[in-house]
Short mmCIF file of C-alpha atoms in Angstrom, two decimals:
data_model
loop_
_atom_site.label_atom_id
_atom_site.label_comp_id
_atom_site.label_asym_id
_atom_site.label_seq_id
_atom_site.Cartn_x
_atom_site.Cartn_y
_atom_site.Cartn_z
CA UNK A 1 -3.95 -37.10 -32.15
CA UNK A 2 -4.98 -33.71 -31.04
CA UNK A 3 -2.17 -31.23 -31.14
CA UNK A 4 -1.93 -27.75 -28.95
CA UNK A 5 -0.36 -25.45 -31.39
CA UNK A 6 0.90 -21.87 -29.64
CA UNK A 7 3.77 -19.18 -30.47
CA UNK A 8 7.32 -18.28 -28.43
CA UNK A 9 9.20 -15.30 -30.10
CA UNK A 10 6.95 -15.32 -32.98
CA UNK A 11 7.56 -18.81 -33.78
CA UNK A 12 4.78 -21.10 -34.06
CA UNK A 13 5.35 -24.53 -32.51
CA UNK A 14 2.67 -27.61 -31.85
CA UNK A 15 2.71 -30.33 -28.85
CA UNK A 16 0.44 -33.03 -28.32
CA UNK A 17 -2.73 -31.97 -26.12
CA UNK A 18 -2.22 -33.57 -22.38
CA UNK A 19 -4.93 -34.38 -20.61
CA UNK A 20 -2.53 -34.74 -17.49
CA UNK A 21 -0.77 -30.98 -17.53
CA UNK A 22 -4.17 -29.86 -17.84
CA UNK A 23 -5.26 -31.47 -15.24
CA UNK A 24 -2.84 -30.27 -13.22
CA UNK A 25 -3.51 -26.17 -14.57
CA UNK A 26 -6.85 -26.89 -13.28
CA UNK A 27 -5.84 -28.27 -9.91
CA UNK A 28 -3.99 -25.41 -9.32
CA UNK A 29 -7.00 -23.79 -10.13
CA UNK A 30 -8.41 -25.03 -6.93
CA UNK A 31 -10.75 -27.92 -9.05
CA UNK A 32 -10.60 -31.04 -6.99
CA UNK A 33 -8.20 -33.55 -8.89
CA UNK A 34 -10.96 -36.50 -9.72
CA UNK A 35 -12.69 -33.30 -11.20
CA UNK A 36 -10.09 -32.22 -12.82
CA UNK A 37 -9.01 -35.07 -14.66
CA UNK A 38 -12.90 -35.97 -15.56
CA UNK A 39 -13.48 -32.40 -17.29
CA UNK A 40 -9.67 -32.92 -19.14
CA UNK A 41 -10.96 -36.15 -20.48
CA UNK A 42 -14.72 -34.17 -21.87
CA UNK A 43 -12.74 -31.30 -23.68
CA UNK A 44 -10.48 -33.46 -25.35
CA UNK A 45 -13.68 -35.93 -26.49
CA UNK A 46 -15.64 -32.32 -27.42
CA UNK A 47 -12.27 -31.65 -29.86
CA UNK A 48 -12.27 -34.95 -31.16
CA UNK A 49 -16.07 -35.70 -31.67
CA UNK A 50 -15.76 -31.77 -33.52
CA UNK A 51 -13.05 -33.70 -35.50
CA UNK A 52 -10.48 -30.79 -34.57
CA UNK A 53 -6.51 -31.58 -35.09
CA UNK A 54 -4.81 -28.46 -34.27
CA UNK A 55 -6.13 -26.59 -31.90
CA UNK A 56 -4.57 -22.79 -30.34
CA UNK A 57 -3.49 -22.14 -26.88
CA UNK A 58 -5.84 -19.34 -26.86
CA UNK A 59 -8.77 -21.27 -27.49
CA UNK A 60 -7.86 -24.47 -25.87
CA UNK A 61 -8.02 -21.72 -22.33
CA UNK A 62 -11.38 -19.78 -23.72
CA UNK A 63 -13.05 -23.99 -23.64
CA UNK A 64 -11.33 -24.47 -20.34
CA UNK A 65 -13.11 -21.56 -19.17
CA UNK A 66 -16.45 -22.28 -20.62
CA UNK A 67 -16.14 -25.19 -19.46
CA UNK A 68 -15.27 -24.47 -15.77
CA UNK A 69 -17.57 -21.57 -15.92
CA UNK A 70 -20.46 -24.24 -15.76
CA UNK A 71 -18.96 -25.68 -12.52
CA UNK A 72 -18.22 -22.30 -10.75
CA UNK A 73 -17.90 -18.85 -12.40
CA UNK A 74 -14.82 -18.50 -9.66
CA UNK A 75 -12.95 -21.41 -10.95
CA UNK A 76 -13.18 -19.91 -14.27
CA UNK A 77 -11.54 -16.52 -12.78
CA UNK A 78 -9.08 -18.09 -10.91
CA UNK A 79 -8.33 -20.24 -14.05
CA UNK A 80 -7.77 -17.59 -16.15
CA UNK A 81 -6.11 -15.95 -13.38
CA UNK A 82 -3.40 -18.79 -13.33
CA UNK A 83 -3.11 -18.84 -16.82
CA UNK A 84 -2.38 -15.17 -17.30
CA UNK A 85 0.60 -15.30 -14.84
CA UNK A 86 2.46 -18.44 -16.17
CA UNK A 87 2.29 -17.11 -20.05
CA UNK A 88 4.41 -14.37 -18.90
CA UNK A 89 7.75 -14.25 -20.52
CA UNK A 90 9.73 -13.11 -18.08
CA UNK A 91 10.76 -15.01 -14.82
CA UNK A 92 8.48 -14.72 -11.90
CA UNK A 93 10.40 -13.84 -8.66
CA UNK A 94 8.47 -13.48 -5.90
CA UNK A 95 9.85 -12.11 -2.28
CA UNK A 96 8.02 -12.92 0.93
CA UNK A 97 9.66 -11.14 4.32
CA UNK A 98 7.70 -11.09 7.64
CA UNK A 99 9.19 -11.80 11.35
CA UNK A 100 10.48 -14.86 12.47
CA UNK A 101 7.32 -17.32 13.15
CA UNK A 102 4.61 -15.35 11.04
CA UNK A 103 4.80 -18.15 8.22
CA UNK A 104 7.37 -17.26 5.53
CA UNK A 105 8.22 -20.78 4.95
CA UNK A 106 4.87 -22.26 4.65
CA UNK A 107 3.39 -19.27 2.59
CA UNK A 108 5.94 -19.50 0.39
CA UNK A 109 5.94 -23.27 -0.23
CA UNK A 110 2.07 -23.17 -0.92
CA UNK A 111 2.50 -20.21 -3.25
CA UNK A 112 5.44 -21.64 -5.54
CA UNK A 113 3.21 -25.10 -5.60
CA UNK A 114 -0.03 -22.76 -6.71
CA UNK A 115 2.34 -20.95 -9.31
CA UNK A 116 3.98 -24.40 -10.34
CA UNK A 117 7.23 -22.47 -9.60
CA UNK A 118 10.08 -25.17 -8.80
CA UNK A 119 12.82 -23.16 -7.22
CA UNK A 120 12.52 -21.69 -3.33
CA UNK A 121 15.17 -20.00 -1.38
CA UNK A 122 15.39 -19.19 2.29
CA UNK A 123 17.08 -16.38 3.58
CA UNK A 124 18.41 -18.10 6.12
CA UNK A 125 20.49 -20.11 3.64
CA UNK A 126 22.03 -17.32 1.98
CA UNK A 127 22.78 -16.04 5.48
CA UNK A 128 25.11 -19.81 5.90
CA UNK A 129 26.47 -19.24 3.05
CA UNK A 130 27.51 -15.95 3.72
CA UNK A 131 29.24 -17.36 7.15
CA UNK A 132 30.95 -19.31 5.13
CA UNK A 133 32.78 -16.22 3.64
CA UNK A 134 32.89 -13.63 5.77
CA UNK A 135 34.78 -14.07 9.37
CA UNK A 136 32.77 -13.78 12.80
CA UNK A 137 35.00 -10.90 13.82
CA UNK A 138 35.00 -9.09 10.51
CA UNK A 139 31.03 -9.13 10.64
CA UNK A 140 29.80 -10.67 14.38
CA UNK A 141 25.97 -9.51 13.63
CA UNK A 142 25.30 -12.26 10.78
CA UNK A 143 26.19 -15.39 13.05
CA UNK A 144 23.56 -13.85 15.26
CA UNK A 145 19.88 -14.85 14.89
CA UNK A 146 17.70 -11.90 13.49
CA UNK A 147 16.18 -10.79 16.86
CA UNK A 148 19.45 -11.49 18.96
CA UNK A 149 22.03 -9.69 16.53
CA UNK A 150 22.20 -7.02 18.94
CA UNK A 151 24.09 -8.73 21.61
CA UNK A 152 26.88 -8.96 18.84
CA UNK A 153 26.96 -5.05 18.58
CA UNK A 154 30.78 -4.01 18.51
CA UNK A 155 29.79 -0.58 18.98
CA UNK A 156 27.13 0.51 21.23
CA UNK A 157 23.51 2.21 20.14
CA UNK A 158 23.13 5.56 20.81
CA UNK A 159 20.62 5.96 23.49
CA UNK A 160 17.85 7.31 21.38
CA UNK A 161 17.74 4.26 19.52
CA UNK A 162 15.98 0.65 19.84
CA UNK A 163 19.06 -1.45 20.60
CA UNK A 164 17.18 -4.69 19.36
CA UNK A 165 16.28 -2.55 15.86
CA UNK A 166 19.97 -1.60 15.33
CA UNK A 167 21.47 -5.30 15.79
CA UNK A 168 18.52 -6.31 13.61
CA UNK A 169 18.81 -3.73 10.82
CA UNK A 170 22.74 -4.55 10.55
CA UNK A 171 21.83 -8.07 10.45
CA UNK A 172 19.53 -7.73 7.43
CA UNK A 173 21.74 -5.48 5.60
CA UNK A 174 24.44 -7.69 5.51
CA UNK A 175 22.50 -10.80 4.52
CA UNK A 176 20.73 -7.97 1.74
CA UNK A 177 24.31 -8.42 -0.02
CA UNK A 178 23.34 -12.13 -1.09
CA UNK A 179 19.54 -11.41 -1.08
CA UNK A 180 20.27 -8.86 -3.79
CA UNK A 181 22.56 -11.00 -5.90
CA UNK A 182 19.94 -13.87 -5.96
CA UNK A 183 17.79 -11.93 -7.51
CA UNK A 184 19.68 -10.43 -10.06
CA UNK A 185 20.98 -13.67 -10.81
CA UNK A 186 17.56 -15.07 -11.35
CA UNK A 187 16.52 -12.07 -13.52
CA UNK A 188 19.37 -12.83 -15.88
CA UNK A 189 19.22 -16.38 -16.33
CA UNK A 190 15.37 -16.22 -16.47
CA UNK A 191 15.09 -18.58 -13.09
CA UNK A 192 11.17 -17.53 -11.65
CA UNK A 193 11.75 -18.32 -7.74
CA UNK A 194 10.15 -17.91 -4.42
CA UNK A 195 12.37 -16.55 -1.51
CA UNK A 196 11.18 -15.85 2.06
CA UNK A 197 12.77 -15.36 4.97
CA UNK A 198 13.13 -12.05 8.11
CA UNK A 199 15.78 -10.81 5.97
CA UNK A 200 13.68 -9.41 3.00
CA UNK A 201 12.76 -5.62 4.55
CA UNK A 202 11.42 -2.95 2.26
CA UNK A 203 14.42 -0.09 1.76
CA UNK A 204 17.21 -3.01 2.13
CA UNK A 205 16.40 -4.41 -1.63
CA UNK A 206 17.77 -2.49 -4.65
CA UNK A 207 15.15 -0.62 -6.60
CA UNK A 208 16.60 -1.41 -9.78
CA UNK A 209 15.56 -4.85 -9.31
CA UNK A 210 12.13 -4.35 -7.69
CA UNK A 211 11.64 -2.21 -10.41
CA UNK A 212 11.54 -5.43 -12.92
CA UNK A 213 8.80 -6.95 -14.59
CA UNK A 214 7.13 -10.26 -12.79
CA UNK A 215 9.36 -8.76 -9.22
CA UNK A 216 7.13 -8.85 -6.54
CA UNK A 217 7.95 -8.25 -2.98
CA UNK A 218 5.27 -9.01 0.21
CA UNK A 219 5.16 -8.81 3.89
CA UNK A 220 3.65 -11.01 5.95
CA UNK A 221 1.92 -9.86 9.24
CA UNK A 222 -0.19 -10.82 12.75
CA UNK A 223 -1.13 -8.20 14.59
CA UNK A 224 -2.66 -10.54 17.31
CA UNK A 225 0.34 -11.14 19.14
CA UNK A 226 -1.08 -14.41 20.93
CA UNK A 227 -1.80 -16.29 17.20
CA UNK A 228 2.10 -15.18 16.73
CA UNK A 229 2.93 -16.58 19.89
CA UNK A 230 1.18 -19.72 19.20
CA UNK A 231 2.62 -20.57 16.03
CA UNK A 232 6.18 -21.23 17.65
CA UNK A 233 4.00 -23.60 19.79
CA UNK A 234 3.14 -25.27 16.71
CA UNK A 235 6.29 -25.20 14.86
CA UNK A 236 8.36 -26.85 17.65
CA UNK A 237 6.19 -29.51 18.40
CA UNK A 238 7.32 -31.02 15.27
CA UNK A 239 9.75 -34.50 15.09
CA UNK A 240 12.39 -32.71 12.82
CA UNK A 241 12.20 -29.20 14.05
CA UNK A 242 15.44 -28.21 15.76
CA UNK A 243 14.92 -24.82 16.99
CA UNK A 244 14.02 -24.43 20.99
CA UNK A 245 10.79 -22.88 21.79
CA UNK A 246 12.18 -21.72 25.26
CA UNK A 247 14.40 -19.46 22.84
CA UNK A 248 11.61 -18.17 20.91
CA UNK A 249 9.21 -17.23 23.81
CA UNK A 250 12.24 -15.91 26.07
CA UNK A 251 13.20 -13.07 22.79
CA UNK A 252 9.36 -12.88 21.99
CA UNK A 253 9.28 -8.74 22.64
CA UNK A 254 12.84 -8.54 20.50
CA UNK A 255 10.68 -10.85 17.62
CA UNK A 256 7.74 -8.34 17.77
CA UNK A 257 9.98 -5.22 17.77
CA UNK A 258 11.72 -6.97 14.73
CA UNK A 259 7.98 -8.04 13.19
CA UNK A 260 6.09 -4.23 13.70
CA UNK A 261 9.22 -2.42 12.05
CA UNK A 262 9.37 -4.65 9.13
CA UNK A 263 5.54 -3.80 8.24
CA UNK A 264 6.19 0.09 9.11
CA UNK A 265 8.81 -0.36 5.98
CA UNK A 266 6.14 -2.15 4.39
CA UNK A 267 4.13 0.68 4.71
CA UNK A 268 6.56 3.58 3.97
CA UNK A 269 7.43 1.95 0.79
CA UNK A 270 3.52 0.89 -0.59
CA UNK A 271 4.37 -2.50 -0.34
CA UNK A 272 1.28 -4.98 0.00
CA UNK A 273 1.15 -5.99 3.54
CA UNK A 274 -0.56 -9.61 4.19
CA UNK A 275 -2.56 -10.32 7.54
CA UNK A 276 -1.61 -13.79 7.59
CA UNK A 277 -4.46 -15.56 9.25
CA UNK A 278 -5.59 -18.11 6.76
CA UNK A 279 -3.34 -19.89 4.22
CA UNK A 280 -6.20 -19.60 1.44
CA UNK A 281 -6.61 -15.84 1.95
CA UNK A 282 -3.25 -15.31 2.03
CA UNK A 283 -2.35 -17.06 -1.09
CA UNK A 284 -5.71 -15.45 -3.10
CA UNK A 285 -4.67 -11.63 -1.79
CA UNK A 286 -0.93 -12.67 -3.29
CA UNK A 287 -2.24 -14.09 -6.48
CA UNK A 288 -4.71 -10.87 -6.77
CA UNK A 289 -1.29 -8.50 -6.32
CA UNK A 290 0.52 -10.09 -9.14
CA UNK A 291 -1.98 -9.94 -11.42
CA UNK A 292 -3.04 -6.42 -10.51
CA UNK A 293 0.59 -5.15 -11.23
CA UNK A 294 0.46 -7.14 -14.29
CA UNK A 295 -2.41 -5.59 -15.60
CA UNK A 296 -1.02 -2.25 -14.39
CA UNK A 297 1.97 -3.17 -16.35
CA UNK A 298 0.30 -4.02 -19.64
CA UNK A 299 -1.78 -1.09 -19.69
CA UNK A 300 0.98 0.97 -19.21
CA UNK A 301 2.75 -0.34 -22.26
CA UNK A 302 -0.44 -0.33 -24.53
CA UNK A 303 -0.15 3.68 -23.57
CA UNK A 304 3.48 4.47 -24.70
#
């Protein structure tokens, strides 16, 4: 039997190799799953026919790569790539904010199945479970949808300001409250998560946590307004979807005031704004982020 033998806390520990949780690294590697499988099966023969026992982590990934590097010098990167950010020890929490409609949920569903992260949180649930707790009168914003929390204003907007941008801003802090504890939660316990939603806005989330090691916050974007427009098309034409496009289109403006002042916080606080067009290009400009900051990180450390 050919064991895997690697180290947690300086502790040395061995598993049996698995040709299936390899195949599944390099899946997530982008290699098609029949290939995947097929090149899991040759490096486990190439150990055996060497007549190896034990083998280390770190060269059980340098084969991978060799190996892949023959198919496609990019599957080797992104390999590598992969492998770098789950050998982290500390939890990976990634936030993903954007407007209502530009693709939170399906970003982040796509991203936390790349990372092989099993947890995923929508704002919009913290924000029910906050209504739960707090009364409508005490705080009428929060049973408001994002772009409509204005109408629940209890005191008007001075006249200088965007009336849509105050209910909205009041919203979000208030949800912020649960956002926040999420995450600190998650830092503690060691939980790596994925949460998305309208309610994660640069300057609303404590520093202290963003601050953390494997914490990374992105905003989503579409600057066409039409492909923005058209993706309510295509999330309401679905069986289970509950929410009214005639709601959607009829606050549109309110949505896009929402949508261009989360990415101007984006931009005030340097945080990586996404254009998000394509799912792939999305995902790969994430993925290049996190390992960026991680590298950033690391060399940072080697310095002190």
């Amino acid at each position: 039997m050919l064991l895997v033998e690697g180290e947690i806390g300086g502790k040395k520990y061995q598993e049996p190799f698995s040709k299936g949780i390899l195949s599944k690294s390099l899946v997530r590697s982008e290699v098609e799953p029949g290939k995947a499988y097929e090149i899991a099966v040759e490096i486990e023969q190439s150990f055996e026919k060497e007549g190896t026992t034990v083998v280390s982590i770190v060269d059980l990934i340098n084969t991978v790569k060799e190996r892949l590097e023959q198919e496609n010098p990019m599957l080797a990167k992104k390999y590598l790539t992969w492998k770098s950010i789950r050998r982290s020890e500390d939890p990976l929490i990634i936030l993903i904010g954007g407007a209502s409609g530009i693709g939170t949920s399906s970003i982040s569903f796509e991203l936390a199945n790349k990372l092989g992260i099993k947890n995923m949180l929508s704002t919009d649930m913290i924000r029910e479970v906050m209504r739960k707790m707090v009364s409508k009168e005490l705080c009428p914003t929060l049973f408001e949808s994002s772009y409509t929390a204005a109408d629940a204003l209890t005191t008007p907007s001075p006249p200088e300001f965007d009336k849509t941008l105050v209910g909205f801003k009041e919203h979000v802090s208030t949800v912020s409250v649960g956002l926040n504890g999420v995450v600190e939660r998650a830092i503690k316990e060691g939980i790596s998560i994925v949460i998305e939603g309208v309610h994660i806005v640069p300057g609303f989330i404590d520093d202290e946590l963003l601050d953390t090691p494997n914490v990374h916050l992105f905003v989503l974007s579409l600057s066409d307004e039409e492909i923005h427009k058209s993706r309510f098309y295509s999330r309401c034409r679905q069986l289970w979807a509950r929410r009214p496009l005639k709601r959607y289109l009829k606050h549109f403006g309110d949505i896009r005031k929402t949508h261009d002042y989360i990415v101007g916080e984006a931009h005030k606080y340097s945080v990586p704004v996404i254009e998000n067009i394509d799912v792939t290009n999305t995902i790969d400009s994430m993925i290049e982020h996190i390992i960026e900051k991680k590298q950033k990180e690391q060399l940072l450390n080697e310095t002190k």
